[in-house]
Coordinates of N, CA, C and O in Angstrom, one line a residue:
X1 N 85.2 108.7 66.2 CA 84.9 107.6 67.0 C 83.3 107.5 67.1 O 82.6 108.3 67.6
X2 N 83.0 106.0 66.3 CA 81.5 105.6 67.1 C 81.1 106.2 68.4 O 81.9 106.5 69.3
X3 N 79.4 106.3 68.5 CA 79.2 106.1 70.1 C 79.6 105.0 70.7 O 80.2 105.0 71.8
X4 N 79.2 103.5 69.6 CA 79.4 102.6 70.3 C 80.7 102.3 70.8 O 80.9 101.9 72.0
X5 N 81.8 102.7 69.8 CA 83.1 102.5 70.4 C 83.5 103.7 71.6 O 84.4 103.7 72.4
X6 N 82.8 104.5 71.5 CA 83.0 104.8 72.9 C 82.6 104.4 73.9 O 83.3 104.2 74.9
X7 N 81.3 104.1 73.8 CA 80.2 103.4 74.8 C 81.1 102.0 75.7 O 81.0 101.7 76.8
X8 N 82.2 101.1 74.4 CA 82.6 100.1 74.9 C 84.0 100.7 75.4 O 83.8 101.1 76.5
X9 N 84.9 101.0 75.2 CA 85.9 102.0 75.8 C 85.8 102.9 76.9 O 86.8 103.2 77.4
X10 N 84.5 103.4 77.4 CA 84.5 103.7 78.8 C 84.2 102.6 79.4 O 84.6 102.6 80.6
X11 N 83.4 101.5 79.2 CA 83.1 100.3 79.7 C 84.9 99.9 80.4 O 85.5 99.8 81.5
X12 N 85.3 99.8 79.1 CA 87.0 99.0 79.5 C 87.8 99.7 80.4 O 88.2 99.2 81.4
X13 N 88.1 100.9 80.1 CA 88.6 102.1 81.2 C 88.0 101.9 82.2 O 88.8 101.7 83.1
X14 N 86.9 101.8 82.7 CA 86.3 101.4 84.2 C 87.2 100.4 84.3 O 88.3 100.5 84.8
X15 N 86.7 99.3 83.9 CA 88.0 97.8 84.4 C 89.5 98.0 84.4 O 90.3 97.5 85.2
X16 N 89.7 98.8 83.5 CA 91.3 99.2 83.8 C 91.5 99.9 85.3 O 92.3 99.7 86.1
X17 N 90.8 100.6 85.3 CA 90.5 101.6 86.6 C 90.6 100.7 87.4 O 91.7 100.4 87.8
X18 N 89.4 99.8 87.8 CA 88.7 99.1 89.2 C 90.7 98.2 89.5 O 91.3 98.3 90.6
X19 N 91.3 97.4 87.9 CA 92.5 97.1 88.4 C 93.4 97.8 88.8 O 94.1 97.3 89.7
X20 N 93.7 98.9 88.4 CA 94.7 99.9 89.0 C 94.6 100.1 90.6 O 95.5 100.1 91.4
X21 N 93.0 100.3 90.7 CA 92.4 100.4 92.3 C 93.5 99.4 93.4 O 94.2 99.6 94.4
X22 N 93.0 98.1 92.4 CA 93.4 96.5 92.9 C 95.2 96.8 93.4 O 95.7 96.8 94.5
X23 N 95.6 96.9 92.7 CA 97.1 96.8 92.8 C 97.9 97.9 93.1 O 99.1 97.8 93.0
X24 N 97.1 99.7 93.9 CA 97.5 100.5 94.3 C 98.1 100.3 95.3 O 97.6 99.5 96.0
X25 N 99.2 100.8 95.9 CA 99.9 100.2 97.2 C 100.4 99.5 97.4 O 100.9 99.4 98.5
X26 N 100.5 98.4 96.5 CA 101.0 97.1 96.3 C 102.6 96.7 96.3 O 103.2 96.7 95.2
X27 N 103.1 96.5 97.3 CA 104.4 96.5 97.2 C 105.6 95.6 96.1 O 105.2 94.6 95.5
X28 N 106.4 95.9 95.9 CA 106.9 95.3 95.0 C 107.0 93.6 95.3 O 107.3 92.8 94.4
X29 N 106.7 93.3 96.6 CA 107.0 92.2 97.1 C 105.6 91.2 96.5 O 105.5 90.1 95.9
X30 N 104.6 92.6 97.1 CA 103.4 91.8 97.3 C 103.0 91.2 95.6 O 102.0 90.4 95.6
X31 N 103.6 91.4 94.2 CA 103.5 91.5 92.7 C 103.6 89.8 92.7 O 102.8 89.3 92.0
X32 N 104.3 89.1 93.5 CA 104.7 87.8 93.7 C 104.0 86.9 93.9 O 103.5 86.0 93.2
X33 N 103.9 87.3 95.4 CA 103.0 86.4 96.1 C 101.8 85.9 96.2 O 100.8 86.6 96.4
X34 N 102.0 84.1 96.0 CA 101.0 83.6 95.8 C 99.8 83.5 97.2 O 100.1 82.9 98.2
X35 N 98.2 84.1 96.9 CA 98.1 84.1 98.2 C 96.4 83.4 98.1 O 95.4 83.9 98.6
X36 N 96.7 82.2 97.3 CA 95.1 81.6 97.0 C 96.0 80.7 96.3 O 97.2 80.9 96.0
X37 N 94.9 79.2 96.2 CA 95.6 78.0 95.8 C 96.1 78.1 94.4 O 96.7 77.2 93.8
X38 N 95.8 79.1 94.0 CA 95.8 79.8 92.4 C 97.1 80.1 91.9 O 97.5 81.0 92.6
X39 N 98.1 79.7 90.9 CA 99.2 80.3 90.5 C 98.8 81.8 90.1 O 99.8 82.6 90.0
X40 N 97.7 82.3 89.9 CA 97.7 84.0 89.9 C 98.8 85.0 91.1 O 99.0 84.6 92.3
X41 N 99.2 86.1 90.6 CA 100.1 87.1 91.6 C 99.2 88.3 90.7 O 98.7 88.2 89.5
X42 N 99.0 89.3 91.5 CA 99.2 90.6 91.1 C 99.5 91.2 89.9 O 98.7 91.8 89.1
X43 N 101.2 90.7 89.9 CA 102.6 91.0 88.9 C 101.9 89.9 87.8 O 101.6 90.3 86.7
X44 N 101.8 89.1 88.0 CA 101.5 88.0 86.7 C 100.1 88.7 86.3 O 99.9 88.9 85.1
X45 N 99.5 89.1 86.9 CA 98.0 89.8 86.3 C 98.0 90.6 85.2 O 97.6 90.4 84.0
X46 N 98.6 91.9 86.0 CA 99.4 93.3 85.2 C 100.1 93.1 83.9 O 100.0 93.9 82.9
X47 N 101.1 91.7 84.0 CA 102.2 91.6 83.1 C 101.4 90.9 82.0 O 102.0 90.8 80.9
X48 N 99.6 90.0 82.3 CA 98.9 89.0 81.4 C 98.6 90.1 80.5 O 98.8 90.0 79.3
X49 N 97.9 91.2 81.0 CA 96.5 91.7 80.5 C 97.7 93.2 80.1 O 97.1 94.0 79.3
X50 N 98.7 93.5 80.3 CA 99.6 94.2 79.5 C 100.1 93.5 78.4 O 100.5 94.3 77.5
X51 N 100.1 91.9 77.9 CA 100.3 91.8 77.0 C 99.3 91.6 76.1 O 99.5 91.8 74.9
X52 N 98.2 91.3 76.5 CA 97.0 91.3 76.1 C 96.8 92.6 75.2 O 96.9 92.6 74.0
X53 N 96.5 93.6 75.7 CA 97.1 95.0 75.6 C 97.8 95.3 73.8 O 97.6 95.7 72.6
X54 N 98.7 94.8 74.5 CA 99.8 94.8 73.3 C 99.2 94.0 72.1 O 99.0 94.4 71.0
X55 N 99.0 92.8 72.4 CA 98.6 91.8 71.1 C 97.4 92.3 70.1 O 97.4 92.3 68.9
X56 N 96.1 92.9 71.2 CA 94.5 93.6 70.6 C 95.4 94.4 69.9 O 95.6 93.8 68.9
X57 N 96.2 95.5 70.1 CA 96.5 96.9 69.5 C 97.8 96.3 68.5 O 98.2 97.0 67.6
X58 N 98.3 95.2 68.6 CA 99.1 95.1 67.2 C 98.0 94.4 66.2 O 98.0 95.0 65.1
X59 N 97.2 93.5 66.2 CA 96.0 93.4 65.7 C 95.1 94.4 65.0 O 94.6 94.5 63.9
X60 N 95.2 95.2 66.1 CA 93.8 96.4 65.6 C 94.5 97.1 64.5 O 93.8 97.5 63.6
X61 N 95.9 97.4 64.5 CA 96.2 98.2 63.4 C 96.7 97.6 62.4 O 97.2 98.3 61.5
X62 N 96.8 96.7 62.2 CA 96.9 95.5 61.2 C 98.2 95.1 60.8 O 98.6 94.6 59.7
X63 N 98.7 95.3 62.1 CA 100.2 94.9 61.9 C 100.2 93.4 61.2 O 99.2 92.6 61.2
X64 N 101.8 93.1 60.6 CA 101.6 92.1 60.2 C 102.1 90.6 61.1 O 103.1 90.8 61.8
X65 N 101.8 89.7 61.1 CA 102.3 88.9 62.1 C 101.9 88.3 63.1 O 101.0 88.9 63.7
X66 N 102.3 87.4 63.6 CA 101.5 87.2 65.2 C 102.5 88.0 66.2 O 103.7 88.0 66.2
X67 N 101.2 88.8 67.2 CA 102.1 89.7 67.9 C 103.3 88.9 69.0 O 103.4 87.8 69.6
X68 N 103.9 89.7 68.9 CA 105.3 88.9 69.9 C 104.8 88.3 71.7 O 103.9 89.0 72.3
X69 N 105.3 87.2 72.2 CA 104.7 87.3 72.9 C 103.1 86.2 72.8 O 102.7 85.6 73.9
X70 N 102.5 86.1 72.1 CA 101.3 85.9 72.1 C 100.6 84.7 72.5 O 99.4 84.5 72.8
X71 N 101.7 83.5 72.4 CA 101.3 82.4 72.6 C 102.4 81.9 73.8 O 102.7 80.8 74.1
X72 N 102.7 83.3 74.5 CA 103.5 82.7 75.7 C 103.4 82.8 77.1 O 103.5 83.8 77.9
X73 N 103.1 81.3 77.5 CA 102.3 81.3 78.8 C 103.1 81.9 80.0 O 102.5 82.1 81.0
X74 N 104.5 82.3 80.0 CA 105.0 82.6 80.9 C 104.8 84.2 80.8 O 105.3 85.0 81.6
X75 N 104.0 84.5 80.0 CA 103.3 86.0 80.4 C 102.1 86.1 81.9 O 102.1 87.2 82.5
X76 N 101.5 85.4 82.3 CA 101.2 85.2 83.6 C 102.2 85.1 84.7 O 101.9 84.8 85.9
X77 N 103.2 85.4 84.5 CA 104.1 85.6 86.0 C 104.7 87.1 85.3 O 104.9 87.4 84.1
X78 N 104.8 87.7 86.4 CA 105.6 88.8 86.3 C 106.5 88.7 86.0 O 107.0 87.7 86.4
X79 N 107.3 89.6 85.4 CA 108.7 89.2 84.7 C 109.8 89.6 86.1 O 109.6 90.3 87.0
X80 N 110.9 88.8 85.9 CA 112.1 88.7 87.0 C 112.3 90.4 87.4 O 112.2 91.1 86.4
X81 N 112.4 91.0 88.7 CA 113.2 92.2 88.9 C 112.2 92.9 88.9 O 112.5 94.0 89.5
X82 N 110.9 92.8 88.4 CA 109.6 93.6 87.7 C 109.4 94.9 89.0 O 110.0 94.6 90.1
X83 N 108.9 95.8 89.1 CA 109.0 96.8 89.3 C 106.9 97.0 89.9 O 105.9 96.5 89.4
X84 N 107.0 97.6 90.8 CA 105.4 97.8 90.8 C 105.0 98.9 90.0 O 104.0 98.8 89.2
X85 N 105.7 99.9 90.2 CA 105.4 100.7 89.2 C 105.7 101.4 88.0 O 105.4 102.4 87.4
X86 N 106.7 99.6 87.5 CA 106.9 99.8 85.8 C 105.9 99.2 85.5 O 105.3 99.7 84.5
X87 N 105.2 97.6 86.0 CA 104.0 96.8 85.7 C 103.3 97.7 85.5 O 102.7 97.5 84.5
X88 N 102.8 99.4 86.4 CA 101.7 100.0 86.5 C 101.5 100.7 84.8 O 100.6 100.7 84.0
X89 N 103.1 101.4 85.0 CA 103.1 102.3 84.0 C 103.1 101.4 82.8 O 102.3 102.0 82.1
X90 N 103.4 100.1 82.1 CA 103.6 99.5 81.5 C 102.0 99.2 80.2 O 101.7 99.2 79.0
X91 N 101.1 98.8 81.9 CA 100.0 98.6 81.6 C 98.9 99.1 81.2 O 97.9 98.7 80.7
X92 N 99.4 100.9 81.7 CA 98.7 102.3 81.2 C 99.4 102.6 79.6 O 98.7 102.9 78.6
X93 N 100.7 102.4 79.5 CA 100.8 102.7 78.2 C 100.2 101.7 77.1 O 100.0 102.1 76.0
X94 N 100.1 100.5 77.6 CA 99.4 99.4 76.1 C 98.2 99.4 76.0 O 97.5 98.9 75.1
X95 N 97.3 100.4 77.5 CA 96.2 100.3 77.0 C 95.8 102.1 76.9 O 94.8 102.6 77.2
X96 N 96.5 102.4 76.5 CA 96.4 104.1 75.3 C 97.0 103.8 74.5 O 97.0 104.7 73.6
X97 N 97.7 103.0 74.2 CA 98.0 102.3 72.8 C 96.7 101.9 72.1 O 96.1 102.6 71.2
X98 N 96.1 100.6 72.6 CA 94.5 100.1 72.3 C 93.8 101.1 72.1 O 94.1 101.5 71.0
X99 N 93.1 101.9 72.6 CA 92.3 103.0 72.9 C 92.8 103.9 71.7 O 92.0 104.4 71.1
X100 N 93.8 104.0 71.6 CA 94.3 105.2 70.1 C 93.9 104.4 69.1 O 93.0 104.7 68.3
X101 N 94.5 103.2 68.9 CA 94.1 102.6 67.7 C 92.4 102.2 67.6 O 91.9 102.4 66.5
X102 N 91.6 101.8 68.8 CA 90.3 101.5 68.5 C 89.6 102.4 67.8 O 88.8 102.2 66.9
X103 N 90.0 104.1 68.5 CA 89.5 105.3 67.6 C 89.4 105.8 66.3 O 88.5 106.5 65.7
X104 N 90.6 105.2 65.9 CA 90.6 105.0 64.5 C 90.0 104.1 63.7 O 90.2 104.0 62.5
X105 N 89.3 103.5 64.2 CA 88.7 102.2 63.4 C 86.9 101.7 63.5 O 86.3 101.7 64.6
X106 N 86.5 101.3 62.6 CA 85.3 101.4 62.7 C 84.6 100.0 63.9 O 85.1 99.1 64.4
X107 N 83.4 100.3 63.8 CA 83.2 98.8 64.9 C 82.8 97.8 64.2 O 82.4 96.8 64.7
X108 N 83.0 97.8 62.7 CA 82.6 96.5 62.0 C 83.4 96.3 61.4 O 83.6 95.1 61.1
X109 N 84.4 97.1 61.0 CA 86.0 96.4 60.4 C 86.1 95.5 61.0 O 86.0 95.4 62.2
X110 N 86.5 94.2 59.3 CA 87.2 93.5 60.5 C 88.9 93.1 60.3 O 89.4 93.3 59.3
X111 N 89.3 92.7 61.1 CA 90.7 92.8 61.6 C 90.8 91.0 61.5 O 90.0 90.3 62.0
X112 N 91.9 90.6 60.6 CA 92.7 89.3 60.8 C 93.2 88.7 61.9 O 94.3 89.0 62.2
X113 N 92.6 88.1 62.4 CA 93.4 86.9 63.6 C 94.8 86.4 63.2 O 94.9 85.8 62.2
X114 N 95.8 86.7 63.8 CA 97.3 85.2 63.8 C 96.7 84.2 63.6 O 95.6 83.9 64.1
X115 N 97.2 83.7 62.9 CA 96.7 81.9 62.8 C 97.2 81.2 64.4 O 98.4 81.4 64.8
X116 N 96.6 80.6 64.9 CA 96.8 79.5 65.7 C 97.3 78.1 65.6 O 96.9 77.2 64.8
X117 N 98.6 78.0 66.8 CA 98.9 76.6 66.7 C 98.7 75.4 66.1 O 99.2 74.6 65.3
X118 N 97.2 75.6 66.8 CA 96.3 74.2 66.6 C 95.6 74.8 65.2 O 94.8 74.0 65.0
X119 N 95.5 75.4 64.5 CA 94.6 75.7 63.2 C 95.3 76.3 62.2 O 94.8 77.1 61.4
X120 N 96.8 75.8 62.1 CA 97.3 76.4 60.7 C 97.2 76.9 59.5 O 96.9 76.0 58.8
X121 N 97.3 77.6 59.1 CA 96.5 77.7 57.8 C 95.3 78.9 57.5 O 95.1 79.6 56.5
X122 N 94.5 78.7 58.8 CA 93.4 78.9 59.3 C 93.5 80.6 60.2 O 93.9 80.9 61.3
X123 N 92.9 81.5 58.7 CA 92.7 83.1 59.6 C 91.3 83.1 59.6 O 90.6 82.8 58.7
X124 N 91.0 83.5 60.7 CA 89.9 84.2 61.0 C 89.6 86.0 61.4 O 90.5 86.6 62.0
X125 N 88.5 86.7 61.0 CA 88.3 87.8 61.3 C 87.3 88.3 62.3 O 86.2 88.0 62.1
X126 N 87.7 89.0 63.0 CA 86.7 89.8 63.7 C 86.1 90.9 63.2 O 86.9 91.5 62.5
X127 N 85.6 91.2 63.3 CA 85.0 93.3 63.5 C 85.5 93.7 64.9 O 85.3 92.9 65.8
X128 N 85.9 94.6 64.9 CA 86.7 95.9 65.9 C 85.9 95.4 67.0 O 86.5 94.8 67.9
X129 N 84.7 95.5 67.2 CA 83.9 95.5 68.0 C 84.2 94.6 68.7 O 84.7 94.8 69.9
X130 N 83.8 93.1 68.0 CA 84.2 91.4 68.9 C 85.4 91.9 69.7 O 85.5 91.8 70.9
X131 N 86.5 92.5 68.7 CA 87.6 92.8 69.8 C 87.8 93.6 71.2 O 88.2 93.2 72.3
X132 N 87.5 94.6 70.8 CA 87.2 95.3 72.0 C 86.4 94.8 73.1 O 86.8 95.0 74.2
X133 N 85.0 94.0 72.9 CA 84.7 93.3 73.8 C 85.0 92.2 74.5 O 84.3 91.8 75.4
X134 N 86.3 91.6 74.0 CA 87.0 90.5 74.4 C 87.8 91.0 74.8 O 88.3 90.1 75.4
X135 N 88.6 92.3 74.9 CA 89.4 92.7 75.8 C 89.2 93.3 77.4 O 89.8 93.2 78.5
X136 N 87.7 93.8 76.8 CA 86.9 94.2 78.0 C 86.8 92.9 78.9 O 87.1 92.9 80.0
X137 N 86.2 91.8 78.1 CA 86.0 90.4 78.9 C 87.1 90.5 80.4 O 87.0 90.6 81.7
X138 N 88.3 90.0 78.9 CA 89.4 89.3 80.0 C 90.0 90.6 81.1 O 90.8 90.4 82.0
X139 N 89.6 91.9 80.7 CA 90.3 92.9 81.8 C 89.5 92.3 82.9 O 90.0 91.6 83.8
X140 N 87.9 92.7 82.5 CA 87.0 92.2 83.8 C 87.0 91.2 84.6 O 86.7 91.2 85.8
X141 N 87.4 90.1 84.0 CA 87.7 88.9 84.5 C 88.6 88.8 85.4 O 88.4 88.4 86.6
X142 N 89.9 89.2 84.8 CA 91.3 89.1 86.0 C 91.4 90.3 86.8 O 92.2 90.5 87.7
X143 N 90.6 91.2 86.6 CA 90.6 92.1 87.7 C 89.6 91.5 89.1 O 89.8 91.6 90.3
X144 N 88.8 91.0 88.6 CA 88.3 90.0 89.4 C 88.7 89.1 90.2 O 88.3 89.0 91.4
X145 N 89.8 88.4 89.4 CA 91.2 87.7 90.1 C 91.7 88.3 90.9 O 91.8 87.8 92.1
X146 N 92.4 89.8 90.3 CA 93.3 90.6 91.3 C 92.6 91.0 92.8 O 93.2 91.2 93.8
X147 N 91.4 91.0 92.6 CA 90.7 91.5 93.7 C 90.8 90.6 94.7 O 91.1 90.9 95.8
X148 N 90.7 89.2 93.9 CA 90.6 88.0 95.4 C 92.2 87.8 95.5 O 92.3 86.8 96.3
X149 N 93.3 88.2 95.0 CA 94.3 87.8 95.0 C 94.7 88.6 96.4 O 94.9 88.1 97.5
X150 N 94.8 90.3 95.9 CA 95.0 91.3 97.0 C 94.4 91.1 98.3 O 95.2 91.1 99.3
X151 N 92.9 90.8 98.4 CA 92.3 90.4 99.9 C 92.6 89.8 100.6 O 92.6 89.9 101.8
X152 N 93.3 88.6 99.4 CA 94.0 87.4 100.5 C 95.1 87.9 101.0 O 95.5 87.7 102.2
X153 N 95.7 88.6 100.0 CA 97.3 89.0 100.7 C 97.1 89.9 101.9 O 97.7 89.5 102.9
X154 N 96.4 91.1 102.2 CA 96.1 91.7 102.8 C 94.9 92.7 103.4 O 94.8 93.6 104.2
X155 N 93.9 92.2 102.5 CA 92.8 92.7 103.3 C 92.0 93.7 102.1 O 90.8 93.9 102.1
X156 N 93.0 94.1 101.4 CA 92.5 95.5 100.6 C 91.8 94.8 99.0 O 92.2 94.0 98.2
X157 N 90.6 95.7 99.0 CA 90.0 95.0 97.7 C 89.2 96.5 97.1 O 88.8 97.3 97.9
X158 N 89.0 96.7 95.4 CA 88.7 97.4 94.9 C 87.5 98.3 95.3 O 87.5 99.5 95.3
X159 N 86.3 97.3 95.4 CA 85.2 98.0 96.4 C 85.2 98.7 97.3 O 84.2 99.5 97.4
X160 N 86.2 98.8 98.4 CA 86.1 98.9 99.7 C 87.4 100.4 99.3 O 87.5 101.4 99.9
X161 N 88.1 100.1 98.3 CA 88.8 101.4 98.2 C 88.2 102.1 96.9 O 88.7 103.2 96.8
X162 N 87.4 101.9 95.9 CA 86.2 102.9 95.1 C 86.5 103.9 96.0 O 85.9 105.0 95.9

């Protein structure tokens, strides 16, 4: 492993962290509830950025195909019956999935995009790197979410439990 790919990999483990923080204690109830004008929950967060998860790391290893899942908006809600602490465990295993595969790979490989909907035809490539920082992105981002999602529900936010 690069420094750099380490350098960006504890970057991301922080944000995986600060979310885990977010959604500690979180009842199974609370995965649901909408508690800002926002269709975001909790459970829809965990269940986005777990597939997120999944899609970088079938990518990164060059699976073939668009990963399953990948163009499906109903991954923002938690799945029916969902569990708080299967979302939890769910979310820790796809991102030591990511993390195994990033190790293996250089930061300038680059890796084939799925073609998109709107751009058939049309692959594009990254280097390892772009990817990894775009997963870092969107962790940081909806952990961000989860933060103002949790406060609303109840008061509790990542900072205040660091």
């Amino acid at each position: 492993m690069t420094p750099e790919t380490k350098g960006i990999l504890q970057a991301l483990r922080e944000a995986r962290r600060l979310l885990l923080i977010t959604v500690l204690d979180a009842t199974d109830a609370q995965l649901t509830e909408r508690s800002t004008v926002s269709g975001l929950t909790l459970g829809g967060i965990l269940n986005h950025l777990t597939r997120a998860e999944l899609v970088w790391t079938h990518i990164l290893t060059g699976a073939p195909g668009t990963p399953d899942g990948m163009w499906d908006t109903g991954q923002y809600q938690a799945p029916a019956g969902a569990t708080a602490t299967a979302l939890r465990k769910a979310y820790e295993q796809a991102a030591g999935a990511t993390d195994e595969a990033a190790v293996r790979t250089a930061p300038d490989q680059e890796v084939p995009l799925p073609e998109t909907p709107w751009e058939p035809g049309v692959v594009r490539h990254w280097p390892v790197r772009r990817v990894l920082l775009h997963l870092l992105q969107e962790t940081a981002q909806h952990t961000g979410h989860a933060d103002i999602v949790r406060e609303a529900i109840d008061g509790a936010n990542s900072t205040a439990r660091r």
